[in-house]
Coordinates of C-alpha atoms in Angstrom, one line a residue:
M1 CA -48.2 -12.2 -35.1
N2 CA -46.2 -9.3 -36.5
P3 CA -42.5 -9.9 -36.7
V4 CA -40.4 -8.0 -34.3
P5 CA -39.0 -4.9 -36.0
L6 CA -35.2 -5.3 -36.7
R7 CA -34.5 -2.0 -34.9
C8 CA -36.2 -3.3 -31.8
F9 CA -34.4 -6.6 -32.0
L10 CA -31.0 -4.9 -32.3
F11 CA -31.8 -2.6 -29.4
C12 CA -32.9 -5.5 -27.2
F13 CA -29.8 -7.5 -28.2
A14 CA -27.6 -4.5 -27.3
L15 CA -29.3 -4.3 -23.9
Q16 CA -28.5 -8.0 -23.3
T17 CA -24.8 -7.5 -24.0
V18 CA -24.3 -4.5 -21.8
R19 CA -22.6 -5.4 -18.5
W20 CA -23.8 -3.5 -15.5
H21 CA -21.7 -5.3 -12.8
I22 CA -18.4 -7.0 -12.7
E23 CA -18.2 -10.7 -11.8
L24 CA -17.3 -11.0 -8.1
Q25 CA -14.7 -13.7 -7.3
P26 CA -15.6 -16.3 -4.7
W27 CA -14.7 -15.4 -1.1
A28 CA -11.2 -16.2 -0.1
S29 CA -12.4 -18.4 2.8
P30 CA -15.6 -20.4 3.6
T31 CA -16.8 -17.6 5.9
P32 CA -16.1 -14.0 4.8
S33 CA -13.1 -12.7 6.6
L34 CA -11.1 -9.5 6.2
N35 CA -7.9 -11.3 7.1
Y36 CA -8.2 -13.8 4.3
E37 CA -9.4 -11.2 1.8
A38 CA -6.6 -8.8 2.6
L39 CA -3.9 -11.5 2.5
R40 CA -5.2 -12.7 -0.9
F41 CA -5.4 -9.2 -2.3
L42 CA -2.0 -8.1 -1.1
K43 CA -0.3 -11.2 -2.4
Y44 CA -2.0 -10.7 -5.7
I45 CA -0.8 -7.1 -6.2
S46 CA 2.7 -8.0 -5.0
T47 CA 3.2 -10.9 -7.4
S48 CA 4.3 -10.3 -11.0
Q49 CA 2.4 -12.4 -13.5
I50 CA 4.8 -11.9 -16.4
S51 CA 8.5 -10.8 -16.6
C52 CA 9.6 -7.6 -18.3
E53 CA 13.3 -7.2 -18.8
H54 CA 13.3 -3.6 -20.0
M55 CA 11.5 -1.0 -17.8
N56 CA 12.0 2.7 -17.2
L57 CA 13.1 2.3 -13.6
N58 CA 15.6 5.1 -13.6
S59 CA 13.6 6.9 -10.9
L60 CA 14.2 4.0 -8.5
R61 CA 17.9 4.4 -8.5
G62 CA 19.0 6.1 -5.3
Y63 CA 15.4 6.3 -4.2
S64 CA 14.6 8.5 -1.3
E65 CA 11.4 10.0 0.0
T66 CA 11.9 13.1 -2.2
A67 CA 12.6 11.1 -5.4
K68 CA 10.1 10.9 -8.2
K69 CA 7.8 7.9 -8.1
P70 CA 8.3 5.3 -10.8
W71 CA 5.8 4.9 -13.6
S72 CA 7.0 1.6 -15.1
I73 CA 6.2 0.7 -18.6
C74 CA 7.3 -2.5 -20.4
L75 CA 9.7 -1.9 -23.3
D76 CA 10.4 -5.5 -24.2
E77 CA 10.6 -6.2 -27.9
R78 CA 7.7 -8.7 -27.8
F79 CA 5.2 -6.0 -27.0
S80 CA 4.2 -3.2 -29.3
L81 CA 5.0 -0.1 -27.2
I82 CA 8.8 0.0 -27.9
H83 CA 8.2 -0.3 -31.6
R84 CA 5.5 2.4 -31.6
I85 CA 7.9 4.7 -29.6
R86 CA 10.6 4.2 -32.2
S87 CA 8.2 4.9 -35.1
K88 CA 6.8 8.0 -33.3
Q89 CA 3.3 6.5 -33.3
C90 CA 2.6 6.0 -29.6
R91 CA -0.1 7.7 -27.6
L92 CA -0.2 8.3 -23.9
Y93 CA -3.2 9.4 -21.8
S94 CA -2.5 10.7 -18.4
L95 CA -5.2 11.2 -15.7
G96 CA -4.3 13.2 -12.7
L97 CA -4.4 16.4 -10.7
G98 CA -2.4 19.7 -10.9
N99 CA 0.1 18.9 -8.2
D100 CA 1.2 15.7 -9.8
D101 CA 4.7 15.2 -11.0
N102 CA 4.7 15.3 -14.8
Q103 CA 8.3 14.1 -15.6
F104 CA 7.0 10.9 -17.0
E105 CA 4.7 12.7 -19.5
I106 CA 7.5 15.1 -20.5
S107 CA 9.8 12.1 -21.1
M108 CA 7.3 10.3 -23.2
A109 CA 6.6 13.4 -25.2
N110 CA 10.3 13.9 -25.8
S111 CA 10.5 10.4 -27.1
G112 CA 8.0 11.4 -29.8
C113 CA 4.8 10.1 -28.2
E114 CA 1.6 12.0 -28.5
V115 CA 0.7 12.8 -24.9
H116 CA -2.6 14.0 -23.6
R117 CA -2.8 15.0 -19.9
F118 CA -6.3 15.4 -18.4
D119 CA -6.3 17.8 -15.5
P120 CA -9.4 19.7 -14.3
S121 CA -7.2 22.3 -12.5
I122 CA -5.7 24.0 -15.6
K123 CA -7.0 27.4 -16.5
S124 CA -7.5 27.0 -20.3
A125 CA -9.6 24.3 -22.0
H126 CA -6.7 23.0 -24.0
V127 CA -3.0 23.9 -23.8
Q128 CA -0.3 22.6 -26.1
E129 CA 3.3 22.5 -24.8
G130 CA 5.8 21.6 -27.4
R131 CA 5.1 19.4 -30.4
H132 CA 3.7 16.4 -28.6
L133 CA 2.2 17.4 -25.2
W134 CA -1.3 18.6 -24.7
Y135 CA -3.1 19.5 -21.5
H136 CA -6.9 19.3 -21.3
R137 CA -9.2 20.8 -18.7
L138 CA -11.1 17.6 -18.2
S139 CA -11.6 15.1 -15.4
I140 CA -12.1 11.5 -16.3
D141 CA -14.9 9.9 -14.4
W142 CA -16.8 6.6 -14.4
R143 CA -20.0 8.3 -15.7
D144 CA -20.9 11.2 -18.0
P145 CA -22.8 14.1 -16.5
N146 CA -26.5 14.3 -17.2
P147 CA -27.1 17.8 -18.7
A148 CA -30.8 17.6 -17.6
I149 CA -29.7 17.6 -13.9
A150 CA -28.8 21.0 -12.7
A151 CA -26.1 19.8 -10.3
H152 CA -24.4 17.9 -13.1
K153 CA -23.9 21.1 -15.1
L154 CA -21.2 22.0 -12.6
H155 CA -19.3 19.0 -13.8
S156 CA -19.6 19.5 -17.5
N157 CA -15.9 19.1 -17.8
T158 CA -16.2 15.6 -16.4
K159 CA -16.4 12.7 -18.9
K160 CA -15.9 8.9 -19.2
L161 CA -12.7 7.8 -20.9
G162 CA -14.7 6.1 -23.7
T163 CA -16.6 9.4 -24.4
V164 CA -13.3 11.3 -24.7
L165 CA -11.8 8.7 -27.0
N166 CA -14.8 9.0 -29.3
E167 CA -14.7 12.8 -29.2
F168 CA -10.9 12.9 -29.9
G169 CA -11.2 10.3 -32.7
H170 CA -8.7 8.0 -31.0
Q171 CA -9.1 4.2 -31.3
K172 CA -6.3 3.1 -29.1
I173 CA -4.1 4.3 -26.2
D174 CA -0.6 2.7 -26.0
V175 CA -0.3 3.7 -22.3
L176 CA -2.9 4.9 -19.8
K177 CA -1.4 6.4 -16.7
A178 CA -3.7 7.2 -13.8
D179 CA -3.3 8.8 -10.4
V180 CA -6.9 9.8 -9.6
E181 CA -6.8 9.8 -5.8
S182 CA -9.2 6.9 -4.9
A183 CA -11.5 7.3 -8.0
E184 CA -9.4 4.5 -9.7
W185 CA -11.6 1.7 -8.6
K186 CA -14.8 3.0 -10.2
I187 CA -13.0 4.3 -13.3
L188 CA -11.4 0.9 -13.8
E189 CA -14.8 -0.7 -13.3
N190 CA -16.2 1.5 -16.1
L191 CA -13.3 0.7 -18.4
I192 CA -13.9 -3.0 -17.9
L193 CA -17.7 -2.9 -18.2
E194 CA -17.6 -0.9 -21.4
D195 CA -14.7 -2.8 -22.9
V196 CA -12.7 0.4 -23.2
V197 CA -9.8 -1.4 -21.4
E198 CA -9.3 -3.5 -24.6
Q199 CA -8.3 -0.3 -26.4
I200 CA -5.3 0.1 -24.0
G201 CA -1.9 -1.4 -24.5
Q202 CA -0.4 -0.8 -21.0
L203 CA -2.1 0.4 -17.9
V204 CA -0.1 2.0 -15.1
F205 CA -2.1 3.3 -12.1
E206 CA -2.0 4.0 -8.4
V207 CA -4.3 2.2 -6.1
H208 CA -5.2 3.7 -2.7
I209 CA -6.2 1.3 -0.1
H210 CA -6.4 3.3 3.1
W211 CA -10.2 3.6 2.5
P212 CA -12.7 1.9 0.1
G213 CA -12.6 4.7 -2.5
F214 CA -15.3 6.8 -4.0
E215 CA -18.7 5.1 -4.2
V216 CA -17.3 1.8 -3.1
S217 CA -19.7 0.3 -0.5
G218 CA -19.9 -2.7 1.8
N219 CA -18.1 -3.9 4.9
D220 CA -14.3 -4.2 4.8
S221 CA -14.1 -7.8 3.6
A222 CA -16.6 -7.0 0.8
V223 CA -14.6 -4.0 -0.3
V224 CA -11.4 -6.0 -0.6
R225 CA -13.2 -8.8 -2.4
Y226 CA -14.4 -6.1 -4.9
W227 CA -10.9 -4.7 -5.4
Y228 CA -9.5 -8.2 -6.0
S229 CA -12.4 -9.0 -8.4
L230 CA -11.7 -5.9 -10.4
L231 CA -8.1 -6.8 -10.9
R232 CA -9.0 -10.4 -11.8
E233 CA -11.2 -8.9 -14.5
L234 CA -8.1 -7.3 -16.0
E235 CA -6.4 -10.7 -16.0
L236 CA -9.4 -12.2 -17.8
K237 CA -8.9 -9.5 -20.4
D238 CA -5.4 -10.8 -20.9
F239 CA -3.6 -8.1 -19.0
R240 CA -0.7 -9.2 -16.9
L241 CA 0.9 -7.5 -13.9
F242 CA 4.6 -7.0 -14.6
H243 CA 5.6 -4.5 -11.9
T244 CA 4.4 -3.3 -8.5
Y245 CA 5.8 -0.3 -6.5
K246 CA 5.0 -0.1 -2.8
D247 CA 5.2 3.5 -1.7
L248 CA 6.8 3.5 1.7
S249 CA 6.6 7.3 1.9
K250 CA 2.9 7.2 2.3
P251 CA 1.0 6.2 5.5
Q252 CA 1.2 2.4 6.1
M253 CA -2.5 1.9 6.3
F254 CA -5.0 -0.7 5.1
L255 CA -8.6 0.4 5.4
K256 CA -7.9 2.9 8.1
K257 CA -5.8 0.5 10.2
E258 CA -2.1 -0.2 10.5
A259 CA -2.3 -3.9 9.4
F260 CA -0.9 -6.5 7.1
N261 CA 2.3 -4.6 6.6
A262 CA 0.6 -2.7 3.8
S263 CA 1.2 0.7 2.4
S264 CA -1.8 2.9 1.6
C265 CA -0.5 3.4 -1.9
Y266 CA 0.8 1.0 -4.6
T267 CA 1.6 1.7 -8.3
L268 CA 0.6 -1.3 -10.5
S269 CA 1.9 -1.7 -14.1
W270 CA 0.0 -4.0 -16.5
V271 CA 0.6 -5.0 -20.1
N272 CA -2.1 -6.1 -22.5
T273 CA -0.7 -9.4 -23.9
R274 CA -3.0 -9.2 -26.9
W275 CA -1.0 -6.2 -28.1
K276 CA 2.0 -7.8 -29.7

């Protein structure tokens, strides 16, 4: 028999190591139940896993419905972010839409961080504002468009985060902020499956739970189990939840129902504990 060519072996090995699906956690109860799944999920996102003494919570002071929402990052000395801010070596990626508040990005840029905001609604492909803030007419998605498919050409400014990192020549992101209006679940899944999440120091993102989210399928209990499993994957990657903000200004809905005393929107802040 002829030996298997090395190129084929490496290709086959690579195929074996690619993950196509996340590991679903066991059901919260012996029989699948929305009640048990919802209670487990809501308790999980409402319980800090690690303490953080120094956070940028200024926007919470005197909070009202018109106040800016908090985007909390951990500035404790034991993690790298505060040191990288002081040395002007930090990098922030912000994913959002044009009507978002950008005070957090401006504040980080004023601190000397290199800030890249990805917003498909801006008019120019790339805009620089000041020394440290760039706007890019790009939408971050969980898949790259296929140029061979005519419909995908309309979305040529849509790319996976891993693709953007490679194109920009960036190895690491100190903070990833995301408010992507229900695309967060599939984008997060892509970051986990492709190990891009390991290149991120802190992850601050909104989750929207009034409906399953884009391309999230299954009945209600299966959807909540999937959400929970995704966040557990973050924990398995050594991310720890250090702050949760429940937005009381948004409809108090959980999968299209007023139930479980839940808001339709939470902001979750995670720190990668491998980044010391």
